[in-house]
Coordinates of C-alpha atoms in Angstrom, one line a residue:
Chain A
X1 CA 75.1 125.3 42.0
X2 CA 77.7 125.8 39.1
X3 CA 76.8 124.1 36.1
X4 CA 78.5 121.7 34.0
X5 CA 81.7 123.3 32.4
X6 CA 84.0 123.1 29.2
X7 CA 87.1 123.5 28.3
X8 CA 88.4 125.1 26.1
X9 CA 85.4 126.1 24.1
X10 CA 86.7 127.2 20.9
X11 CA 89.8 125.4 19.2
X12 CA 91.3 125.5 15.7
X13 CA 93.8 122.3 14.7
X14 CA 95.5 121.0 11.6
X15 CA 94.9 117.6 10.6
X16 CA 97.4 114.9 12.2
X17 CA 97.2 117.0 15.6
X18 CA 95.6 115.9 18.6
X19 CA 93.3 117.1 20.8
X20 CA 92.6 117.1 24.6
X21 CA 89.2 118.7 25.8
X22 CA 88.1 118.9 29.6
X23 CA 84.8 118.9 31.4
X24 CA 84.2 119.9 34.8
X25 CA 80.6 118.0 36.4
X26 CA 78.4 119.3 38.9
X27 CA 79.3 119.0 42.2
X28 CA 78.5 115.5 43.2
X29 CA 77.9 114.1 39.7
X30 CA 79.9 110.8 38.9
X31 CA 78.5 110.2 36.2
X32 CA 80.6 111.8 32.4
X33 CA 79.3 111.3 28.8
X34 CA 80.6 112.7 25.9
X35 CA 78.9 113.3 22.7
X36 CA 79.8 114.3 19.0
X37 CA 77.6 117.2 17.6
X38 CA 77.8 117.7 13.6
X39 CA 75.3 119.2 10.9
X40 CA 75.1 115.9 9.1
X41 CA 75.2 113.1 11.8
X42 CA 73.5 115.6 15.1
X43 CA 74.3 114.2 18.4
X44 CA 76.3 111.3 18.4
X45 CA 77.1 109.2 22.0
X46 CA 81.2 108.9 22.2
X47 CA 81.5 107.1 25.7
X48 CA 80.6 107.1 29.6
X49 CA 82.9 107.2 32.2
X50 CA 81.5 106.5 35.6
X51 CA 83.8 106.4 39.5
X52 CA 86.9 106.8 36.5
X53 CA 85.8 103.7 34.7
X54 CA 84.7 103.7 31.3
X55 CA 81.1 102.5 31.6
X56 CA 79.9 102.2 27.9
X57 CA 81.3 103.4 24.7
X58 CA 79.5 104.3 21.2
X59 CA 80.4 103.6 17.4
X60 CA 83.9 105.6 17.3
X61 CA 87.5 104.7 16.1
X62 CA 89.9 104.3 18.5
X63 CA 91.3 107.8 18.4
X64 CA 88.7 108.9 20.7
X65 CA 89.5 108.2 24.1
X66 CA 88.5 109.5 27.4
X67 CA 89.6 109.5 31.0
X68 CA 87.9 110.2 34.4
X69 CA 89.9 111.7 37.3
X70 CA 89.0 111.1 41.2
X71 CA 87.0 114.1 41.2
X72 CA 84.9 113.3 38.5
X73 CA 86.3 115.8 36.1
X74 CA 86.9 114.3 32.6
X75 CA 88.7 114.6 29.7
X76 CA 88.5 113.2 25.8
X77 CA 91.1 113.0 23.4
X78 CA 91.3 112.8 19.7
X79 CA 94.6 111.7 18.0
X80 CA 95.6 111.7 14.4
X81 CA 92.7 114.6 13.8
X82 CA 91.2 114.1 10.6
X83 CA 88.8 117.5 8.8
X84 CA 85.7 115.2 9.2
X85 CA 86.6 115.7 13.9
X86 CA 85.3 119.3 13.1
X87 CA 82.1 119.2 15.6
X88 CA 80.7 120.4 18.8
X89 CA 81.8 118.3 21.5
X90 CA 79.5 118.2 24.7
X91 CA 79.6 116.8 27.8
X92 CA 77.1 115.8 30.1
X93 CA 76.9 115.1 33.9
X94 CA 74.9 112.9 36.2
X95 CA 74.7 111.5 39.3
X96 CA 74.8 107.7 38.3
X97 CA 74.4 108.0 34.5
X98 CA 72.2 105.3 33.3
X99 CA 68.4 106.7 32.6
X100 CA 68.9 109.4 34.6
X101 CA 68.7 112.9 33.5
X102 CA 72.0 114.8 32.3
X103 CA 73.2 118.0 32.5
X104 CA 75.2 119.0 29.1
X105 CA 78.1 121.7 29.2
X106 CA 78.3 124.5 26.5
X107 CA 80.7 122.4 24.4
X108 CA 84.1 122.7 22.3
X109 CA 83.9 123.8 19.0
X110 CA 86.7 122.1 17.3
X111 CA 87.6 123.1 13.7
X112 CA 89.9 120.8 12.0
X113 CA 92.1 122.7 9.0
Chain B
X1 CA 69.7 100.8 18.7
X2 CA 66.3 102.2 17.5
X3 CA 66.6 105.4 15.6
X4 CA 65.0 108.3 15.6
X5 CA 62.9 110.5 12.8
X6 CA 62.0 113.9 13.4
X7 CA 60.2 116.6 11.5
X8 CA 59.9 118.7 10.2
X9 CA 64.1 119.6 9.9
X10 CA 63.4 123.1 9.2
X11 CA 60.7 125.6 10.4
X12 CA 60.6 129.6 10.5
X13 CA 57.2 131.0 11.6
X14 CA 56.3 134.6 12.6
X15 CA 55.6 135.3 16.3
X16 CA 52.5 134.7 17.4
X17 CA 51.9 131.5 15.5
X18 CA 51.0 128.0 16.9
X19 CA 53.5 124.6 15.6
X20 CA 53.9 121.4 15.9
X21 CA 57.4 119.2 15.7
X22 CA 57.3 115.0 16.0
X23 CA 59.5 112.6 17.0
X24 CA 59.1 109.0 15.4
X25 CA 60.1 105.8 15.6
X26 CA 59.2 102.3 14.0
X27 CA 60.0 100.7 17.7
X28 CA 58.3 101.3 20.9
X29 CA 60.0 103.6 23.3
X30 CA 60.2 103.1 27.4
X31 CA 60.5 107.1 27.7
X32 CA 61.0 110.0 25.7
X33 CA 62.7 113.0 26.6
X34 CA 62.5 116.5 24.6
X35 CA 65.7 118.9 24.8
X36 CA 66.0 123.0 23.7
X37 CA 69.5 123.5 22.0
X38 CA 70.3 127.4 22.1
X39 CA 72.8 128.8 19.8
X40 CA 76.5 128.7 21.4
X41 CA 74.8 125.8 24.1
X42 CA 74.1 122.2 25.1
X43 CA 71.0 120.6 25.1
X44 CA 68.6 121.3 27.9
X45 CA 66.2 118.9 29.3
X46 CA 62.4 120.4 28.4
X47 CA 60.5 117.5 29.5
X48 CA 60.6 113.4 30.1
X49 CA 57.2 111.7 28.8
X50 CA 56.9 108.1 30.1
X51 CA 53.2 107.0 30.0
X52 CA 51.3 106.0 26.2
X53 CA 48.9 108.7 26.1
X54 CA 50.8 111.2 28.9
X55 CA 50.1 114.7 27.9
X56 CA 52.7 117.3 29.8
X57 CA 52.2 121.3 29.6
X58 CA 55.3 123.6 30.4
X59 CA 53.4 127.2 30.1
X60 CA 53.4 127.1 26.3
X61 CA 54.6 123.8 24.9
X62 CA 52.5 121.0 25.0
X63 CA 54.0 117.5 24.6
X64 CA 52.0 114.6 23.7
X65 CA 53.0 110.7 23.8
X66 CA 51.3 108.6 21.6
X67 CA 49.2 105.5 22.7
X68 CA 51.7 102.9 21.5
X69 CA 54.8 104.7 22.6
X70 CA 56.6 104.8 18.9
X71 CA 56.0 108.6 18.6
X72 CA 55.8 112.1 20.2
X73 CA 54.8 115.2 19.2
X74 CA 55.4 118.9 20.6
X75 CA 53.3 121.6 20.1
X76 CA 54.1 125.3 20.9
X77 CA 51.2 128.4 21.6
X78 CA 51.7 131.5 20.2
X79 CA 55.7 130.8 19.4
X80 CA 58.3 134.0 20.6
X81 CA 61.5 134.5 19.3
X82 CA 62.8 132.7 22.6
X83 CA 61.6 130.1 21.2
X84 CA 63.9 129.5 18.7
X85 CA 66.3 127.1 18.9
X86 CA 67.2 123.3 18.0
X87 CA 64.4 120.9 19.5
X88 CA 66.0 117.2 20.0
X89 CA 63.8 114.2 21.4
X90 CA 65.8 111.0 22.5
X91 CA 65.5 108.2 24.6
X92 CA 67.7 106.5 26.8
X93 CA 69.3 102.8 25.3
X94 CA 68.3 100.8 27.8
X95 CA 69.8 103.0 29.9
X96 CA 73.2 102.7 28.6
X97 CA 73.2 105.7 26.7
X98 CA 70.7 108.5 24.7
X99 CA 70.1 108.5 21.4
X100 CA 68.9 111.5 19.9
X101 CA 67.0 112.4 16.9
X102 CA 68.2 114.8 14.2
X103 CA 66.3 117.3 15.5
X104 CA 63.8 120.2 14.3
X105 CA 65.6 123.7 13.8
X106 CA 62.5 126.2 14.4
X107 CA 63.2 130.5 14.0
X108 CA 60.7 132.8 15.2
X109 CA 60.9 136.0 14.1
X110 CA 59.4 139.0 15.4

């Protein structure tokens, strides 16, 4: 069974761009979180999207936002990108979310210039 | 949300030698899971401790949850360079999402 994949996985933007990274869940997962990885603050929780409805969200402006398409693919988008977005931007999958366990992607390495 | 310590941040060993990494907390946990984070990869799920007390084995690691549930250690046999990587404990929000510790970045070299 294919694992959990990301898209792109490297990217380099200037500040005031914005961004738009994909993940791909396993087969039959419904279940999308995405999470923040830096040096200084590790792995951070951005939001859950569950059956294309965002389920929960962590502590993060407004210019992270997410959607969740039929087939449970999801995206994340970061507007007005500021140097401190530079991070490792996983993805996780799983059948219902909640407790259960998840399946993280590779990630995005975004740099921010 | 209860946070996570974890220590040590840093530990390079030779191969061969035996460690130990913990996972703290001030509150009581309902579970605690324990992740590997390779270079270039996410997080993979080691083990899931549930029980105070529970001792889990996977071949070399030992992981140990403590009586009261407010800590967790991992302990590794004869480390190998596969070994190194980023170890990460979290636990799961009441199940609305994980929070994960800093983590402890361990190198084994040969």
């Amino acid at each position: 069974k294919a694992g959990v994949t990301q898209t792109p996985r490297y990217l380099i933007k200037t500040r005031g761009q914005q961004v738009t990274l994909s993940c791909s869940p396993i087969s039959g997962h419904r279940s999308v979180s995405w999470y923040q990885q830096t040096p200084g603050q590790g792995l951070q929780f951005l939001f859950e999207y569950f059956s294309e409805t965002q389920r929960n969200k962590g502590n993060f402006p407004g210019r992270f936002s997410g959607r969740q398409f039929s087939n449970s693919r999801s995206e994340m988008n970061v507007s007005t990108l500021e140097l401190g977005d530079s991070a490792l931007y996983l993805c996780a999958s799983s059948f219902f979310g909640g407790s259960e366990t998840q399946y993280f992607g590779p990630g995005t390495r975004l740099l921010v210039l | 949300t209860q946070l996570l310590e974890q220590s040590p941040q840093f530990l390079s060993i030779q191969e061969g030698e035996n460690l130990t990494v913990y996972c703290n907390s001030s509150s009581v946990f309902s579970s605690l899971q324990w992740y590997r984070q390779e270079p270039g990869e996410g997080p993979v799920l080691l083990v899931t401790v549930v029980t105070g007390g529970e001792v889990k084995k996977l071949k070399r690691l030992t992981f140990q949850f403590g009586d009261a549930r407010k800590d967790s250690s991992l302990h590794i046999t004869a480390a190998q360079p596969g070994d190194t990587g980023l170890y990460l404990c979290a636990w799961d929000n009441y199940g609305q999402n994980f929070v994960f510790g800093p983590g402890t970045r361990l190198s084994v070299l040969p």
